[in-house]
Coordinates of C-alpha atoms and ligand atoms in Angstrom, one line a residue:
X147 CA 0.0 0.0 0.0
X148 CA 1.2 3.5 -0.8
X149 CA 2.0 5.9 2.0
X150 CA 1.0 9.4 1.1
X151 CA 2.3 12.4 3.1
X152 CA 2.0 16.1 2.8
X153 CA 5.4 17.5 1.8
X154 CA 5.8 21.0 3.0
X155 CA 8.6 21.5 0.5
X156 CA 6.3 20.8 -2.5
X157 CA 3.1 22.1 -0.9
X158 CA 1.3 18.9 -1.8
X159 CA 0.3 15.4 -0.7
X160 CA 2.7 13.0 -2.4
X161 CA 3.3 9.3 -2.6
X162 CA 6.3 8.5 -0.4
X163 CA 9.1 6.8 -2.3
X164 CA 12.2 6.1 -0.2
X165 CA 15.7 6.5 -1.6
X166 CA 16.5 3.0 -0.3
X167 CA 13.6 0.8 0.8
X168 CA 16.0 -1.3 2.8
X169 CA 16.9 1.7 4.9
X170 CA 14.2 4.4 5.2
X171 CA 15.8 7.3 7.0
X172 CA 14.1 10.1 8.9
X173 CA 15.2 12.9 11.2
X174 CA 13.0 14.7 13.7
X175 CA 14.0 17.8 15.6
X176 CA 13.9 17.0 19.3
X177 CA 13.6 19.0 22.5
X178 CA 15.9 21.6 24.0
X179 CA 16.4 20.2 27.4
X180 CA 16.3 22.9 30.0
X181 CA 12.9 22.2 31.6
X182 CA 10.2 19.5 31.5
X183 CA 8.6 19.0 28.1
X184 CA 5.1 20.5 27.8
X185 CA 2.4 18.6 26.2
X186 CA 2.8 20.7 23.0
X187 CA 6.4 19.4 22.7
X188 CA 5.0 15.9 23.0
X189 CA 2.8 16.3 19.9
X190 CA 5.7 15.9 17.4
X191 CA 7.1 13.0 19.4
X192 CA 3.8 11.2 19.3
X193 CA 3.0 12.1 15.6
X194 CA 6.4 11.0 14.3
X195 CA 6.3 7.9 16.5
X196 CA 3.1 6.9 14.6
X197 CA 4.8 7.6 11.3
X198 CA 7.7 5.4 12.3
X199 CA 5.3 2.6 13.3
X200 CA 3.7 2.8 9.9
X201 CA 7.0 2.9 8.1
X202 CA 8.2 -0.2 10.0
X203 CA 5.0 -1.9 9.1
X204 CA 5.4 -1.1 5.4
X205 CA 9.2 -1.6 5.0
X206 CA 10.1 -4.0 7.8
X207 CA 11.0 -3.3 11.4
X208 CA 14.8 -3.3 10.7
X209 CA 14.5 -1.2 7.6
X210 CA 13.9 2.2 9.2
X211 CA 16.4 4.5 10.9
X212 CA 14.7 7.1 13.1
X213 CA 17.0 9.8 14.4
X214 CA 15.7 12.4 16.9
X215 CA 18.2 14.7 18.6
X216 CA 18.5 16.3 22.0
X217 CA 19.6 19.9 21.9
X218 CA 21.8 20.2 25.0
X219 CA 23.7 23.4 24.3
X220 CA 21.7 26.6 23.9
X221 CA 21.4 30.0 25.6
X222 CA 18.3 29.0 27.5
X223 CA 20.1 26.0 28.9
X224 CA 23.1 28.3 29.9
X225 CA 20.7 30.7 31.7
X226 CA 18.8 28.0 33.5
X227 CA 22.0 26.2 34.6
X228 CA 23.3 29.5 36.0
X229 CA 20.1 30.2 37.9
X230 CA 20.2 26.7 39.4
X231 CA 23.9 26.9 40.1
X232 CA 24.6 23.6 38.3
X233 CA 26.7 22.9 35.2
X234 CA 25.0 22.4 31.9
X235 CA 25.7 18.7 31.8
X236 CA 23.9 18.1 35.1
X237 CA 20.9 20.1 33.9
X238 CA 20.6 18.6 30.4
X239 CA 21.4 15.1 31.7
X240 CA 18.6 15.2 34.2
X241 CA 16.1 16.9 31.9
X242 CA 16.8 14.5 29.0
X243 CA 16.2 11.5 31.3
X244 CA 12.9 12.9 32.5
X245 CA 12.0 13.6 28.8
X246 CA 12.7 10.0 27.8
X247 CA 10.7 8.6 30.8
X248 CA 7.8 10.9 30.0
X249 CA 7.8 10.0 26.3
X250 CA 8.0 6.3 27.2
X251 CA 4.9 6.8 29.5
X252 CA 3.0 8.1 26.5
X253 CA 4.0 5.2 24.3
X254 CA 6.7 6.9 22.3
X255 CA 9.4 4.4 21.3
X256 CA 13.0 5.5 21.7
X257 CA 14.5 6.7 18.3
X258 CA 17.2 4.4 16.9
X259 CA 19.6 7.2 17.5
X260 CA 19.2 10.0 19.9
X261 CA 22.3 12.2 19.2
X262 CA 23.2 15.0 21.6
X263 CA 24.5 18.2 20.2
X264 CA 27.5 18.4 22.5
X265 CA 28.7 15.0 21.3
X266 CA 28.9 16.3 17.7
X267 CA 30.8 19.6 18.0
X268 CA 33.7 18.4 15.9
X269 CA 31.3 17.5 13.1
X270 CA 29.7 21.0 13.4
X271 CA 33.2 22.6 13.2
X272 CA 34.1 20.5 10.1
X273 CA 30.8 21.5 8.4
X274 CA 31.4 25.1 9.1
X275 CA 34.9 24.9 7.7
X276 CA 33.5 23.3 4.6
X277 CA 31.0 26.1 4.2
X278 CA 33.8 28.7 4.4
X279 CA 35.9 26.8 1.8
X280 CA 33.0 26.7 -0.6
X281 CA 32.3 30.4 -0.3
X282 CA 29.1 30.1 1.7
X283 CA 30.3 31.3 5.1
X284 CA 32.7 33.8 6.6
X285 CA 34.4 34.5 9.9
X286 CA 34.0 37.9 11.6
X287 CA 34.8 39.0 15.1
X288 CA 34.9 35.5 16.6
X289 CA 31.6 34.5 14.8
X290 CA 31.1 32.5 11.7
X291 CA 28.1 33.4 9.5
X292 CA 26.3 31.8 6.7
X293 CA 26.1 34.2 3.8
X294 CA 22.5 33.9 2.6
X295 CA 23.0 35.7 -0.8
X296 CA 25.6 33.0 -1.7
X297 CA 22.8 30.5 -2.2
X298 CA 20.8 31.4 -5.2
X299 CA 17.7 29.3 -4.3
X300 CA 17.6 30.0 -0.5
X301 CA 14.1 30.0 0.9
X302 CA 12.4 27.2 -1.0
X303 CA 10.9 25.6 2.1
X304 CA 9.3 28.6 3.7
X305 CA 8.8 30.6 0.5
X306 CA 9.2 33.9 2.3
X307 CA 10.2 37.0 0.4
X308 CA 13.3 38.8 1.4
X309 CA 11.5 41.5 3.4
X310 CA 9.8 39.0 5.5
X311 CA 13.0 37.1 6.1
X312 CA 14.9 40.0 7.4
X313 CA 12.0 41.7 9.2
X314 CA 13.3 40.6 12.6
X315 CA 16.9 41.3 11.8
X316 CA 16.6 44.7 10.2
X317 CA 16.3 46.9 13.2
X318 CA 19.4 45.6 15.0
X319 CA 21.7 44.1 12.4
X320 CA 25.0 43.0 14.0
X321 CA 27.8 45.1 12.4
X322 CA 29.8 42.1 11.4
X323 CA 27.0 40.7 9.1
X324 CA 27.6 41.2 5.4
X325 CA 23.9 40.8 4.8
X326 CA 21.0 41.3 7.3
X327 CA 19.7 37.7 6.5
X328 CA 23.0 36.0 7.3
X329 CA 22.8 33.7 10.3
X330 CA 25.2 32.3 12.9
X331 CA 27.0 29.0 12.5
X332 CA 29.5 29.6 15.3
X333 CA 29.6 32.2 18.1
X334 CA 32.2 33.2 20.7
X335 CA 31.8 32.1 24.3
X336 CA 32.8 34.3 27.3
X337 CA 35.2 32.7 29.8
X338 CA 32.3 31.7 32.1
X339 CA 30.2 30.2 29.3
X340 CA 30.5 26.7 28.0
X341 CA 32.7 26.6 24.9
X342 CA 34.9 24.5 22.6
X343 CA 38.1 25.3 20.9
X344 CA 37.8 26.0 17.2
X345 CA 39.7 27.7 14.4
X346 CA 37.8 30.9 15.2
X347 CA 38.6 30.8 18.9
X348 CA 36.7 29.4 21.9
X349 CA 33.0 29.3 21.2
X350 CA 29.8 27.3 20.6
X351 CA 27.7 26.3 17.6
X352 CA 24.5 28.0 16.4
X353 CA 21.3 26.0 16.7
X354 CA 20.7 25.3 13.0
X355 CA 24.2 23.8 12.4
X356 CA 23.6 21.3 15.2
X357 CA 20.8 19.5 13.3
X358 CA 22.6 19.7 9.9
X359 CA 25.7 18.0 11.4
X360 CA 23.8 15.4 13.4
X361 CA 21.6 14.4 10.5
X362 CA 24.5 14.1 8.1
X363 CA 26.5 12.0 10.7
X364 CA 23.7 9.5 11.3
X365 CA 21.6 9.6 8.0
X366 CA 24.0 10.8 5.3
X367 CA 24.1 13.9 3.0
X368 CA 20.6 13.3 1.6
X369 CA 17.8 11.3 3.4
X370 CA 14.1 10.7 3.2
X371 CA 12.0 12.6 5.7
X372 CA 12.7 15.5 8.0
X373 CA 10.1 16.4 10.6
X374 CA 9.3 18.9 13.3
X375 CA 6.7 21.4 14.5
X376 CA 5.3 24.1 12.2
X377 CA 7.3 26.8 14.0
X378 CA 10.5 25.3 12.8
X379 CA 9.9 25.8 9.1
X380 CA 11.5 29.3 9.3
X381 CA 14.3 29.9 10.2
X382 CA 15.4 26.6 11.6
X383 CA 14.6 24.2 8.8
X384 CA 15.3 26.7 6.0
X385 CA 18.7 27.2 7.5
X386 CA 19.4 23.5 8.0
X387 CA 18.6 23.1 4.2
X388 CA 21.0 25.9 3.3
X389 CA 23.9 24.5 5.4
X390 CA 23.5 20.9 4.3
X391 CA 23.0 21.6 0.6
X392 CA 25.8 24.1 0.4
X393 CA 28.2 21.9 2.3
X394 CA 27.6 18.8 0.2
X395 CA 26.3 20.3 -3.1
X396 CA 23.1 18.3 -3.5
X397 CA 19.7 19.6 -4.7
X398 CA 18.0 18.3 -1.5
X399 CA 18.7 17.7 2.2
X400 CA 15.6 15.6 2.7
X401 CA 13.1 14.7 0.0
X402 CA 10.0 15.1 2.3
X403 CA 9.5 17.7 5.0
X404 CA 6.6 17.1 7.4
X405 CA 5.3 19.6 10.0
X406 CA 2.9 19.2 12.8
X407 CA 0.4 21.9 13.8
X408 CA 0.4 23.6 17.2
X409 CA -1.2 22.4 20.3
X410 CA -3.1 25.3 21.7
X411 CA -4.6 26.2 25.0
X412 CA -7.7 28.4 24.7
X413 CA -6.7 29.2 21.1
X414 CA -3.1 30.3 21.8
X415 CA 0.0 28.3 21.0
X416 CA 1.0 26.4 24.1
X417 CA 4.5 27.6 25.0
X418 CA 6.7 28.1 27.9
X419 CA 7.1 31.8 27.2
X420 CA 3.3 32.4 27.3
X421 CA 3.1 30.3 30.5
X422 CA -0.1 28.6 29.3
X423 CA 1.2 25.0 29.4
X424 CA 0.9 21.7 31.2
X425 CA 4.0 19.5 31.4
X426 CA 3.6 15.9 30.4
X427 CA 5.2 15.1 33.8
X428 CA 2.4 16.7 35.8
X429 CA -0.3 15.3 33.6
X430 CA 1.0 11.8 34.2
X431 CA 0.4 12.2 37.9
X432 CA -3.3 12.3 37.2
X433 CA -3.9 10.7 33.8
X434 CA -2.8 7.5 32.1
X435 CA -0.2 8.1 29.4
X436 CA -2.4 6.5 26.8
X437 CA -5.1 9.1 27.4
X438 CA -2.6 11.9 26.7
X439 CA -1.5 10.0 23.6
X440 CA -5.0 9.4 22.3
X441 CA -5.9 13.1 22.8
X442 CA -2.8 14.1 20.8
X443 CA -3.8 11.8 18.0
X444 CA -7.5 12.9 18.0
X445 CA -6.9 15.7 15.4
X446 CA -5.0 15.4 12.1
X447 CA -1.4 16.2 12.8
X448 CA -1.4 19.2 10.5
X449 CA -4.4 20.8 12.2
X450 CA -4.3 22.8 15.4
X451 CA -5.5 20.9 18.4
X452 CA -6.9 22.6 21.5
X453 CA -5.8 20.9 24.7
X454 CA -8.1 20.7 27.7
X455 CA -8.8 18.5 30.7
X456 CA -12.2 17.8 29.2
X457 CA -10.5 16.4 26.2
X458 CA -8.3 14.1 28.4
X459 CA -11.4 12.9 30.2
X460 CA -13.0 12.1 26.8
X461 CA -9.9 10.3 25.6
X462 CA -9.9 8.2 28.8
X463 CA -13.5 7.3 28.3
X464 CA -12.7 6.2 24.8
X465 CA -9.9 4.0 26.0
X466 CA -12.2 2.4 28.6
X467 CA -14.6 1.5 25.8
X468 CA -11.7 0.1 23.6
X469 CA -10.3 -2.0 26.5
X470 CA -13.8 -3.2 27.3
X471 CA -14.3 -4.4 23.8
X472 CA -10.9 -6.2 24.0
X473 CA -12.0 -7.8 27.2
X474 CA -15.3 -9.0 25.7
X475 CA -13.7 -10.4 22.6
X476 CA -12.8 -14.1 22.4
X477 CA -9.2 -15.3 22.2
X478 CA -8.0 -15.7 18.7
X479 CA -6.4 -18.7 17.2
X480 CA -2.8 -17.9 16.5
X481 CA -2.7 -18.9 12.8
X482 CA -5.5 -17.9 10.5
X483 CA -4.0 -15.9 7.7
X484 CA -5.9 -14.4 4.9
X485 CA -9.2 -14.0 6.6
X486 CA -11.3 -11.1 5.3
X487 CA -14.0 -9.2 7.1
X488 CA -17.3 -10.8 6.4
X489 CA -20.4 -9.0 5.6
X490 CA -22.1 -9.4 8.9
X491 CA -25.3 -7.8 10.0
X492 CA -23.2 -5.2 11.8
X493 CA -23.0 -2.5 9.2
X494 CA -20.5 -0.6 11.2
X495 CA -17.6 -2.4 9.6
X496 CA -16.7 -1.3 6.1
X497 CA -16.4 -4.8 4.5
X498 CA -14.9 -3.6 1.3
X499 CA -11.4 -3.5 2.7
X500 CA -9.3 -6.5 3.5
X501 CA -9.2 -6.6 7.2
X502 CA -5.5 -6.1 7.6
X503 CA -5.6 -2.8 5.9
X504 CA -8.6 -1.2 7.5
X505 CA -6.7 1.0 9.9
X506 CA -3.4 1.0 8.1
X507 CA -5.2 2.5 5.1
X508 CA -6.4 5.5 7.1
X509 CA -2.8 6.1 8.5
X510 CA -1.3 5.7 5.0
X511 CA -3.4 8.7 3.9
X512 CA -1.2 11.3 5.4
X513 CA -1.5 9.8 8.9
X514 CA -5.2 10.3 9.2
X515 CA -5.4 9.4 12.9
X516 CA -8.9 10.7 13.5
X517 CA -10.2 8.3 10.8
X518 CA -8.0 5.5 12.2
X519 CA -9.4 6.0 15.7
X520 CA -13.0 6.1 14.5
X521 CA -12.4 2.8 12.6
X522 CA -11.0 1.3 15.7
X523 CA -14.3 2.2 17.4
X524 CA -16.2 0.5 14.6
X525 CA -14.2 -2.6 15.2
X526 CA -14.9 -2.3 18.9
X527 CA -18.6 -2.2 18.2
X528 CA -18.2 -5.4 16.3
X529 CA -16.2 -7.0 19.1
X530 CA -19.0 -6.1 21.5
X531 CA -21.5 -7.8 19.2
X532 CA -22.1 -11.2 17.7
X533 CA -18.7 -10.8 16.0
X534 CA -16.9 -11.1 19.2
X535 CA -15.4 -14.4 18.1
X536 CA -14.4 -13.2 14.6
X537 CA -10.6 -13.5 14.7
X538 CA -10.2 -11.3 11.6
X539 CA -11.8 -8.4 13.3
X540 CA -9.9 -8.8 16.5
X541 CA -6.6 -9.1 14.6
X542 CA -7.3 -5.9 12.7
X543 CA -8.3 -4.2 15.9
X544 CA -5.1 -5.2 17.6
X545 CA -2.9 -4.3 14.7
X546 CA -4.6 -0.9 14.5
X547 CA -4.0 -0.3 18.2
X548 CA -0.4 -1.2 17.8
X549 CA 0.1 1.2 14.9
X550 CA -1.5 4.0 17.0
X551 CA 0.5 2.9 20.0
X552 CA -2.5 2.4 22.3
X553 CA -4.0 -0.6 24.2
X554 CA -0.4 -1.6 25.1
X555 CA -1.6 -3.3 28.3
X556 CA -4.2 -5.9 29.1
X557 CA -7.8 -5.0 30.0
X558 CA -7.3 -6.5 33.4
X559 CA -4.3 -4.3 34.0
X560 CA -6.0 -1.3 32.7
X561 CA -9.1 -1.7 34.9
X562 CA -7.1 -3.1 37.8
X563 CA -4.9 0.0 37.6
X564 CA -8.0 2.0 38.3
X565 CA -8.9 -0.1 41.3
X566 CA -5.4 0.0 42.9
X567 CA -5.0 3.6 41.7
X568 CA -1.9 2.9 39.7
X569 CA -1.7 2.0 36.0
X570 CA 1.1 0.0 34.4
X571 CA 2.2 3.0 32.5
X572 CA 2.5 5.0 35.8
X573 CA 4.5 2.1 37.2
X574 CA 6.9 2.2 34.3
X575 CA 7.3 5.9 34.8
X576 CA 8.2 5.4 38.4
X577 CA 10.6 2.7 37.5
X578 CA 12.3 5.2 35.2
X579 CA 12.4 7.8 37.9
X580 CA 13.9 5.4 40.3
X581 CA 16.6 4.4 37.8
X582 CA 17.4 8.1 37.3
X583 CA 17.6 8.6 41.0
X584 CA 20.0 5.7 41.3
X585 CA 22.1 7.1 38.5
X586 CA 22.3 10.4 40.3
X587 CA 23.3 8.4 43.5
X588 CA 20.1 9.6 45.2
X589 CA 19.5 6.2 46.8
X590 CA 17.1 7.7 49.4
X591 CA 14.8 8.8 46.6
X592 CA 15.3 5.5 44.8
X593 CA 14.3 3.5 47.9
X594 CA 11.4 5.9 48.5
X595 CA 10.0 5.1 45.1
X596 CA 10.5 1.3 45.6
X597 CA 8.8 1.4 49.0
X598 CA 6.0 3.6 47.7
X599 CA 5.3 1.1 44.9
X600 CA 5.5 -1.8 47.4
X601 CA 2.9 -0.1 49.6
X602 CA 0.7 0.1 46.5
X603 CA 1.1 -3.7 45.9
X604 CA 3.8 -3.5 43.2
X605 CA 7.1 -5.4 43.6
X606 CA 10.2 -4.6 41.7
X607 CA 12.9 -6.9 40.6
X608 CA 16.2 -5.7 39.3
X609 CA 17.9 -7.9 36.7
X610 CA 20.7 -7.6 34.2
X611 CA 18.4 -6.1 31.5
X612 CA 16.6 -3.7 33.7
X613 CA 13.8 -3.6 36.3
X614 CA 10.7 -5.7 36.0
X615 CA 7.6 -5.5 38.2
X616 CA 4.7 -7.7 39.4
X617 CA 1.7 -7.3 41.5
X618 CA 2.2 -8.8 44.9
X619 CA 0.1 -11.7 46.1
Ligands
AMP485 P1 11.6 23.0 21.5 O1 12.0 22.2 22.8 O2 10.9 24.3 21.8 O3 12.7 23.1 20.6 O4 10.5 22.1 20.8 C1 10.5 20.7 20.5 C2 9.5 20.4 19.4 O5 8.2 20.7 19.9 C3 9.7 21.1 18.1 O6 9.4 20.2 17.0 C4 8.6 22.2 18.2 O7 8.2 22.6 16.9 C5 7.5 21.4 18.9 N1 6.5 22.3 19.6 C6 6.8 23.3 20.5 N2 5.6 23.9 20.9 C7 4.6 23.2 20.3 C8 3.1 23.3 20.4 N3 2.5 24.2 21.1 N4 2.4 22.5 19.6 C9 3.0 21.6 18.8 N5 4.4 21.4 18.7 C10 5.1 22.2 19.4
ZN486 ZN1 16.5 20.8 14.2

């Protein structure tokens, strides 16, 4: 089945054709780790996690390379570390661990590679040198700048005209810039700021070069898909394209560019600067991770999505219904390939589609998650009816849930979680928090978490490949 995706670069929905089907490669811009991720930051993580699940289904699980970075050097990080009186490694290490635990709790699989910017500074320096050699960048007063007029087709992704591009820069153009649109590849660090030695003195990289260098290192000079939130189209992605294309001389950096819409709170973009946000971490205290995930998938990824507690409650109710259907359904025989949905008296199921593709097909149409979720509900209706023993329907239902990344536990765990007040996802989150505490040598906190779980009837067992849990008794 063809996968169609909306390519921001071409402004149209296109059939996805990978460069190499045996290794489909995508890069997604990850978080800047100075504070807990808000639920808006979780939207790209969840959306691209679904895309990766679909790609693995279509091309094979070992034939996809998903890279999503962690930005661990940035002015906001430097300011926050100073405020807290810790070094940046401590701040970013802690924040990245919490980010990963939060994402795991909402069903986001870890990317195959999660590069950190500070681990790739030599590649950033090498790329900057290359851009200077090729006449696309220049050093001035300890800075290195990319010279925008040196690239004749700069601006293809955002399609802004020059006035719009320099609108922000015009009032206060740094005197060392040859052109107001030029942007920073490298900047000097003061003695009390983090920095690396470079041919231009001690300094640190600009944000855009970080992603160009990490993507090239792990995916090559040209790859398939690049993703991120809508706010990154300009200047971040435009500048990534400029750097990578000018450094390597190709017509493209990535063939497909995908952008998720904003999560809003009462109509405004959810952001830390506006202060109108919920962190994933705090929501997980109260809500199962799957409810957060289902809410994030309830609108098409390109549309804005308004976040509310009422929406979370609705998502939770939907999950109760889906888990109930799973509970009511009969066990399926393990091997019954090729079964098709039959034309049963339940008109809810669209019988024209072979069962295996019923939900996949919705996702292959530019990740139409609202349609996929409504189809999952139709299948649930069937599983609650005379069709409860139809293995084809159940298999399709399970496969759809797997692609969406929900129903990852059993109905008894899901409902039991409610009774004992703790869900399996919450348990996993606490296990991750305990492991972070142990890494930070905070054994009192680690023991507190273990004892707290024990008091709630959950026993932990530490083994060579991590910690497992079971309900006591
Ligand atoms: P940041 O940590 O701000 O660099 O953002 C990490 C990712 O979250 C980027 O892909 C952003 O585009 C995305 N993002 C930030 N705020 C929102 C929001 N309110 N809705 C959707 N995506 C967002
Ligand atoms: Zn990026």
